[in-house]
PDB file of C-alpha atoms in Angstrom:
ATOM      1  CA  HIS O 332      -0.006 -69.967   0.165  1.00 60.00           C
ATOM      2  CA  PRO O 333       3.570 -71.316   0.895  1.00 64.00           C
ATOM      3  CA  PRO O 334       3.625 -74.661   3.439  1.00 65.00           C
ATOM      4  CA  THR O 335       4.956 -72.370   6.081  1.00 74.00           C
ATOM      5  CA  GLY O 336       6.701 -68.251   6.159  1.00 85.00           C
ATOM      6  CA  ASP O 337       4.163 -65.984   4.949  1.00 95.00           C
ATOM      7  CA  ALA O 338       2.227 -66.056   2.619  1.00 96.00           C
ATOM      8  CA  ILE O 339       3.090 -62.743   1.244  1.00 97.00           C
ATOM      9  CA  THR O 340       6.263 -60.515   1.600  1.00 97.00           C
ATOM     10  CA  ILE O 341       6.302 -57.117   0.134  1.00 98.00           C
ATOM     11  CA  ASN O 342      10.112 -55.872   0.466  1.00 98.00           C
ATOM     12  CA  ALA O 343       9.650 -53.076  -2.963  1.00 98.00           C
ATOM     13  CA  GLY O 344      11.684 -49.781  -2.912  1.00 98.00           C
ATOM     14  CA  SER O 345      10.271 -46.814  -0.418  1.00 96.00           C
ATOM     15  CA  THR O 346       8.536 -45.105  -3.404  1.00 97.00           C
ATOM     16  CA  ASP O 347       6.624 -48.072  -5.034  1.00 98.00           C
ATOM     17  CA  THR O 348       3.357 -49.153  -4.929  1.00 98.00           C
ATOM     18  CA  VAL O 349       2.044 -52.304  -3.954  1.00 98.00           C
ATOM     19  CA  ILE O 350      -2.395 -52.856  -5.147  1.00 98.00           C
ATOM     20  CA  LEU O 351      -2.752 -56.669  -3.109  1.00 98.00           C
ATOM     21  CA  ARG O 352      -6.676 -57.301  -4.557  1.00 98.00           C
ATOM     22  CA  GLY O 353      -9.198 -59.918  -4.705  1.00 98.00           C
ATOM     23  CA  LEU O 354      -6.921 -62.800  -2.559  1.00 98.00           C
ATOM     24  CA  THR O 355      -7.736 -65.162  -0.127  1.00 97.00           C
ATOM     25  CA  LEU O 356      -5.294 -66.287   1.784  1.00 97.00           C
ATOM     26  CA  ASN O 357      -6.322 -68.964   4.104  1.00 93.00           C
ATOM     27  CA  GLY O 358      -4.017 -70.488   7.460  1.00 85.00           C
ATOM     28  CA  GLY O 359      -0.522 -71.079   7.379  1.00 84.00           C
ATOM     29  CA  THR O 360       2.279 -70.253   9.823  1.00 88.00           C
ATOM     30  CA  ASN O 361       3.814 -66.294  10.024  1.00 94.00           C
ATOM     31  CA  ASN O 362       2.300 -64.079   8.634  1.00 97.00           C
ATOM     32  CA  GLY O 363      -0.622 -63.825   5.749  1.00 97.00           C
ATOM     33  CA  ILE O 364       1.268 -60.589   4.374  1.00 98.00           C
ATOM     34  CA  THR O 365       4.681 -58.626   5.470  1.00 98.00           C
ATOM     35  CA  ALA O 366       5.679 -55.709   4.212  1.00 98.00           C
ATOM     36  CA  ASN O 367       9.085 -54.499   4.615  1.00 98.00           C
ATOM     37  CA  THR O 368       9.624 -51.813   2.874  1.00 98.00           C
ATOM     38  CA  VAL O 369       6.416 -50.127   0.549  1.00 98.00           C
ATOM     39  CA  GLY O 370       6.427 -46.588  -0.467  1.00 98.00           C
ATOM     40  CA  GLN O 371       2.050 -47.200  -0.342  1.00 98.00           C
ATOM     41  CA  LEU O 372       0.018 -50.983  -0.520  1.00 98.00           C
ATOM     42  CA  PHE O 373      -3.044 -51.272  -0.819  1.00 99.00           C
ATOM     43  CA  VAL O 374      -4.952 -54.398   0.351  1.00 98.00           C
ATOM     44  CA  GLU O 375      -8.588 -54.012  -1.148  1.00 98.00           C
ATOM     45  CA  HIS O 376     -11.351 -56.927  -1.068  1.00 98.00           C
ATOM     46  CA  CYS O 377      -9.026 -59.504   0.542  1.00 98.00           C
ATOM     47  CA  THR O 378      -9.850 -62.642   3.145  1.00 98.00           C
ATOM     48  CA  ILE O 379      -7.044 -63.555   5.451  1.00 98.00           C
ATOM     49  CA  THR O 380      -8.375 -65.979   7.978  1.00 97.00           C
ATOM     50  CA  GLY O 381      -6.140 -68.173  10.108  1.00 96.00           C
ATOM     51  CA  TYR O 382      -1.741 -67.180  10.998  1.00 96.00           C
ATOM     52  CA  THR O 383      -0.436 -68.114  13.271  1.00 96.00           C
ATOM     53  CA  LEU O 384       0.935 -64.973  13.775  1.00 97.00           C
ATOM     54  CA  ASP O 385      -0.209 -61.213  11.529  1.00 98.00           C
ATOM     55  CA  GLY O 386      -3.265 -61.679   8.967  1.00 98.00           C
ATOM     56  CA  ILE O 387      -0.915 -58.233   8.299  1.00 98.00           C
ATOM     57  CA  LEU O 388       2.710 -56.901   9.759  1.00 98.00           C
ATOM     58  CA  PHE O 389       3.072 -53.730   8.009  1.00 99.00           C
ATOM     59  CA  GLN O 390       6.599 -52.522   9.239  1.00 98.00           C
ATOM     60  CA  ALA O 391       7.684 -50.529   6.268  1.00 98.00           C
ATOM     61  CA  SER O 392       9.477 -47.164   7.681  1.00 98.00           C
ATOM     62  CA  GLY O 393       7.549 -44.098   6.375  1.00 98.00           C
ATOM     63  CA  GLY O 394       5.394 -46.425   4.446  1.00 98.00           C
ATOM     64  CA  THR O 395       1.512 -46.273   4.551  1.00 98.00           C
ATOM     65  CA  LEU O 396      -1.161 -48.846   4.120  1.00 99.00           C
ATOM     66  CA  PHE O 397      -4.608 -48.565   2.372  1.00 99.00           C
ATOM     67  CA  MET O 398      -6.948 -52.082   3.482  1.00 99.00           C
ATOM     68  CA  ARG O 399     -10.424 -51.282   1.539  1.00 98.00           C
ATOM     69  CA  ASP O 400     -13.099 -54.049   2.836  1.00 98.00           C
ATOM     70  CA  ASP O 401     -10.661 -56.786   3.281  1.00 98.00           C
ATOM     71  CA  ASP O 402     -11.797 -59.789   6.182  1.00 98.00           C
ATOM     72  CA  VAL O 403      -9.240 -60.377   8.734  1.00 98.00           C
ATOM     73  CA  ARG O 404      -9.960 -62.809  10.617  1.00 98.00           C
ATOM     74  CA  GLU O 405      -8.828 -65.488  13.091  1.00 98.00           C
ATOM     75  CA  CYS O 406      -5.287 -64.942  12.746  1.00 98.00           C
ATOM     76  CA  VAL O 407      -3.112 -63.511  16.167  1.00 98.00           C
ATOM     77  CA  ASN O 408      -3.455 -60.155  15.561  1.00 98.00           C
ATOM     78  CA  GLY O 409      -5.719 -58.957  12.748  1.00 98.00           C
ATOM     79  CA  VAL O 410      -3.432 -56.410  11.129  1.00 99.00           C
ATOM     80  CA  GLN O 411       0.194 -54.875  13.351  1.00 98.00           C
ATOM     81  CA  VAL O 412       1.225 -51.620  11.817  1.00 98.00           C
ATOM     82  CA  THR O 413       4.460 -50.434  13.503  1.00 98.00           C
ATOM     83  CA  SER O 414       7.761 -48.546  12.320  1.00 98.00           C
ATOM     84  CA  SER O 415      11.417 -48.987  14.083  1.00 95.00           C
ATOM     85  CA  GLY O 416      11.907 -45.538  12.228  1.00 96.00           C
ATOM     86  CA  THR O 417      10.249 -43.256   9.611  1.00 97.00           C
ATOM     87  CA  THR O 418       6.404 -42.969  11.412  1.00 98.00           C
ATOM     88  CA  ALA O 419       4.991 -45.586   9.410  1.00 98.00           C
ATOM     89  CA  ARG O 420       0.577 -44.855   8.352  1.00 98.00           C
ATOM     90  CA  ALA O 421      -2.068 -47.021   8.073  1.00 99.00           C
ATOM     91  CA  VAL O 422      -5.699 -46.092   6.151  1.00 99.00           C
ATOM     92  CA  ILE O 423      -8.063 -48.623   7.206  1.00 99.00           C
ATOM     93  CA  ARG O 424     -11.794 -48.778   6.079  1.00 98.00           C
ATOM     94  CA  PHE O 425     -14.564 -50.751   5.416  1.00 98.00           C
ATOM     95  CA  CYS O 426     -13.176 -53.653   6.901  1.00 99.00           C
ATOM     96  CA  SER O 427     -13.781 -56.193   9.746  1.00 98.00           C
ATOM     97  CA  PHE O 428     -11.186 -57.685  12.249  1.00 99.00           C
ATOM     98  CA  ASP O 429     -13.041 -60.662  13.895  1.00 98.00           C
ATOM     99  CA  ALA O 430     -12.066 -63.671  16.393  1.00 98.00           C
ATOM    100  CA  ASN O 431      -8.384 -62.849  16.565  1.00 98.00           C
ATOM    101  CA  VAL O 432      -6.868 -64.308  19.354  1.00 98.00           C
ATOM    102  CA  ASN O 433      -4.829 -60.908  21.019  1.00 98.00           C
ATOM    103  CA  SER O 434      -6.171 -57.801  18.483  1.00 98.00           C
ATOM    104  CA  GLY O 435      -8.032 -57.274  16.017  1.00 98.00           C
ATOM    105  CA  VAL O 436      -6.110 -53.559  14.874  1.00 99.00           C
ATOM    106  CA  TRP O 437      -3.170 -52.999  16.829  1.00 98.00           C
ATOM    107  CA  GLY O 438      -0.844 -50.227  16.747  1.00 98.00           C
ATOM    108  CA  PHE O 439       3.129 -50.671  17.716  1.00 98.00           C
ATOM    109  CA  GLU O 440       5.579 -48.457  18.350  1.00 97.00           C
ATOM    110  CA  GLY O 441       5.885 -45.421  15.520  1.00 98.00           C
ATOM    111  CA  ALA O 442       2.563 -46.181  13.701  1.00 98.00           C
ATOM    112  CA  ILE O 443      -0.282 -43.832  13.195  1.00 98.00           C
ATOM    113  CA  ILE O 444      -3.299 -45.820  12.301  1.00 98.00           C
ATOM    114  CA  THR O 445      -7.092 -43.582  10.875  1.00 98.00           C
ATOM    115  CA  VAL O 446      -9.874 -46.750  11.364  1.00 98.00           C
ATOM    116  CA  THR O 447     -13.139 -45.608   9.432  1.00 98.00           C
ATOM    117  CA  ASP O 448     -16.533 -47.509   8.637  1.00 98.00           C
ATOM    118  CA  SER O 449     -15.275 -50.992  10.364  1.00 98.00           C
ATOM    119  CA  GLU O 450     -15.873 -53.754  13.099  1.00 98.00           C
ATOM    120  CA  ALA O 451     -13.779 -55.552  15.595  1.00 98.00           C
ATOM    121  CA  SER O 452     -15.679 -58.338  17.237  1.00 98.00           C
ATOM    122  CA  GLY O 453     -14.545 -61.946  19.003  1.00 98.00           C
ATOM    123  CA  ASN O 454     -10.974 -60.690  19.865  1.00 98.00           C
ATOM    124  CA  GLY O 455      -8.349 -60.405  22.942  1.00 98.00           C
ATOM    125  CA  THR O 456      -8.658 -56.565  21.909  1.00 98.00           C
ATOM    126  CA  GLY O 457     -10.953 -54.702  19.417  1.00 98.00           C
ATOM    127  CA  PHE O 458      -8.539 -52.078  18.614  1.00 98.00           C
ATOM    128  CA  ASN O 459      -5.257 -51.812  20.643  1.00 98.00           C
ATOM    129  CA  ALA O 460      -2.151 -49.195  20.534  1.00 98.00           C
ATOM    130  CA  GLU O 461       0.432 -50.077  22.338  1.00 97.00           C
ATOM    131  CA  THR O 462       3.735 -48.566  23.036  1.00 97.00           C
ATOM    132  CA  PHE O 463       7.601 -49.455  25.502  1.00 95.00           C
ATOM    133  CA  THR O 464       9.675 -47.236  24.564  1.00 95.00           C
ATOM    134  CA  THR O 465       9.786 -43.514  23.712  1.00 95.00           C
ATOM    135  CA  ALA O 466       8.576 -43.758  20.215  1.00 96.00           C
ATOM    136  CA  ASN O 467       4.533 -42.816  19.877  1.00 97.00           C
ATOM    137  CA  VAL O 468       1.270 -45.023  18.225  1.00 98.00           C
ATOM    138  CA  ASP O 469      -1.822 -42.810  17.942  1.00 98.00           C
ATOM    139  CA  MET O 470      -5.016 -44.176  16.918  1.00 98.00           C
ATOM    140  CA  THR O 471      -8.443 -42.651  15.637  1.00 97.00           C
ATOM    141  CA  LEU O 472     -11.439 -44.600  15.334  1.00 97.00           C
ATOM    142  CA  GLU O 473     -14.781 -42.796  13.317  1.00 97.00           C
ATOM    143  CA  HIS O 474     -17.992 -45.329  12.969  1.00 98.00           C
ATOM    144  CA  VAL O 475     -16.124 -48.025  14.659  1.00 98.00           C
ATOM    145  CA  GLN O 476     -17.652 -50.953  16.217  1.00 98.00           C
ATOM    146  CA  ALA O 477     -15.689 -52.067  18.782  1.00 98.00           C
ATOM    147  CA  VAL O 478     -18.325 -55.816  20.313  1.00 98.00           C
ATOM    148  CA  SER O 479     -18.076 -59.175  22.110  1.00 98.00           C
ATOM    149  CA  ASN O 480     -13.977 -58.961  22.735  1.00 98.00           C
ATOM    150  CA  ASN O 481     -12.907 -59.044  26.086  1.00 98.00           C
ATOM    151  CA  VAL O 482     -11.588 -56.115  25.833  1.00 98.00           C
ATOM    152  CA  GLY O 483     -13.303 -53.224  23.258  1.00 98.00           C
ATOM    153  CA  LEU O 484     -11.199 -50.348  23.090  1.00 98.00           C
ATOM    154  CA  GLU O 485      -7.152 -50.206  24.964  1.00 98.00           C
ATOM    155  CA  THR O 486      -4.234 -48.765  25.292  1.00 97.00           C
ATOM    156  CA  ASP O 487      -1.359 -49.384  26.461  1.00 97.00           C
ATOM    157  CA  ALA O 488       2.060 -47.338  27.312  1.00 96.00           C
ATOM    158  CA  ILE O 489       5.469 -47.243  28.667  1.00 89.00           C
ATOM    159  CA  THR O 490       7.784 -43.963  27.821  1.00 89.00           C
ATOM    160  CA  GLY O 491       5.781 -42.802  24.173  1.00 93.00           C
ATOM    161  CA  THR O 492       2.714 -42.125  24.671  1.00 96.00           C
ATOM    162  CA  ALA O 493      -0.669 -44.502  23.577  1.00 97.00           C
ATOM    163  CA  THR O 494      -3.071 -42.059  21.632  1.00 97.00           C
ATOM    164  CA  ILE O 495      -6.691 -42.912  20.862  1.00 97.00           C
ATOM    165  CA  ARG O 496      -9.034 -40.455  20.128  1.00 96.00           C
ATOM    166  CA  PHE O 497     -12.547 -42.022  18.794  1.00 96.00           C
ATOM    167  CA  ALA O 498     -15.577 -40.943  17.811  1.00 96.00           C
ATOM    168  CA  ASN O 499     -19.432 -42.087  16.288  1.00 96.00           C
ATOM    169  CA  SER O 500     -18.600 -45.204  17.525  1.00 97.00           C
ATOM    170  CA  VAL O 501     -19.766 -48.020  19.403  1.00 98.00           C
ATOM    171  CA  VAL O 502     -17.614 -50.885  22.149  1.00 98.00           C
ATOM    172  CA  THR O 503     -20.476 -52.940  24.376  1.00 98.00           C
ATOM    173  CA  GLN O 504     -20.649 -56.407  24.957  1.00 98.00           C
ATOM    174  CA  ASN O 505     -17.256 -56.998  25.759  1.00 98.00           C
ATOM    175  CA  VAL O 506     -15.878 -58.178  29.096  1.00 98.00           C
ATOM    176  CA  LEU O 507     -13.934 -54.797  29.421  1.00 98.00           C
ATOM    177  CA  GLY O 508     -15.111 -51.987  27.324  1.00 98.00           C
ATOM    178  CA  VAL O 509     -12.411 -49.513  27.484  1.00 98.00           C
ATOM    179  CA  SER O 510      -9.026 -49.948  29.185  1.00 98.00           C
ATOM    180  CA  ILE O 511      -6.544 -46.392  29.753  1.00 97.00           C
ATOM    181  CA  PHE O 512      -2.777 -46.967  30.232  1.00 95.00           C
ATOM    182  CA  GLY O 513      -2.099 -44.510  28.189  1.00 93.00           C
ATOM    183  CA  VAL O 514      -4.441 -42.224  27.005  1.00 94.00           C
ATOM    184  CA  ILE O 515      -7.958 -42.322  25.733  1.00 93.00           C
ATOM    185  CA  VAL O 516      -9.761 -39.207  24.263  1.00 94.00           C
ATOM    186  CA  GLY O 517     -14.094 -38.986  22.976  1.00 93.00           C
ATOM    187  CA  THR O 518     -15.212 -35.783  22.096  1.00 90.00           C
ATOM    188  CA  SER O 519     -17.922 -33.528  23.871  1.00 83.00           C
ATOM    189  CA  PRO O 520     -20.520 -32.940  22.324  1.00 85.00           C
ATOM    190  CA  ALA O 521     -20.107 -36.601  23.064  1.00 90.00           C
ATOM    191  CA  THR O 522     -20.924 -38.624  19.980  1.00 94.00           C
ATOM    192  CA  SER O 523     -19.811 -42.592  21.018  1.00 97.00           C
ATOM    193  CA  VAL O 524     -21.750 -45.068  23.272  1.00 97.00           C
ATOM    194  CA  VAL O 525     -19.006 -47.371  25.704  1.00 97.00           C
ATOM    195  CA  ASP O 526     -22.112 -49.281  27.463  1.00 98.00           C
ATOM    196  CA  GLY O 527     -23.479 -52.691  28.147  1.00 98.00           C
ATOM    197  CA  ASN O 528     -20.278 -54.301  28.925  1.00 98.00           C
ATOM    198  CA  THR O 529     -19.304 -55.894  31.775  1.00 98.00           C
ATOM    199  CA  ILE O 530     -17.015 -53.201  32.857  1.00 98.00           C
ATOM    200  CA  ASN O 531     -17.318 -50.034  30.382  1.00 97.00           C
ATOM    201  CA  PHE O 532     -13.730 -48.464  31.729  1.00 97.00           C
ATOM    202  CA  SER O 533     -10.368 -49.305  33.842  1.00 97.00           C
ATOM    203  CA  GLY O 534      -8.622 -45.404  33.944  1.00 95.00           C
ATOM    204  CA  ILE O 535      -9.726 -42.204  33.117  1.00 92.00           C
ATOM    205  CA  LEU O 536     -11.136 -40.304  29.242  1.00 92.00           C
ATOM    206  CA  GLY O 537      -8.207 -37.490  28.917  1.00 90.00           C
ATOM    207  CA  ALA O 538      -9.967 -34.524  27.884  1.00 84.00           C
ATOM    208  CA  ALA O 539     -12.666 -34.715  25.126  1.00 87.00           C
ATOM    209  CA  THR O 540     -12.102 -33.635  21.749  1.00 84.00           C
ATOM    210  CA  THR O 541     -14.397 -30.369  20.614  1.00 82.00           C
ATOM    211  CA  LEU O 542     -16.105 -30.601  17.583  1.00 74.00           C
ATOM    212  CA  TYR O 543     -15.865 -28.043  15.332  1.00 71.00           C
TER     213      TYR O 543
END
């Protein structure tokens, strides 16, 4: 990677596909991967460690990030997804986000994220959905583990809506299991475990999503 700046910067066409596979990005300033414009970005079988900002910053308006079998650790944020224009999307599977200072997975304004079969441990917050403008952020979690973080799941919203839905997941051994300043909903009947945290809940869960 370069001695300063992002290791990889993507400024592709809005319908282009970029594939990054089998890379090891070790320590540096700024972000490991920054995607400014792209249609689809695939990040597969990569290890990203020790960046002073985000392991991956995906801010491609209208684009989609696909992550599979990646390990992102010891950054400020593992992955951040956001857009100031058309919604940016992310589909994350079989990934680990560990020991990141702020968030393992951070959905910020203008993002829709789905995470399955993944874990976040030792982060400030495991899975975080935040908005401070009228833009919304939406995150769906299934078969995830949020373990040994300061906060397991967190929503924070001022004027927009920040939503996390979770099912078949485990939130345990965190200082605070679930922090709700937006909307967080489980399922009915219940399918997840939120227990064994110093404090299990702060705030009130929204109406549960009915299983069909």
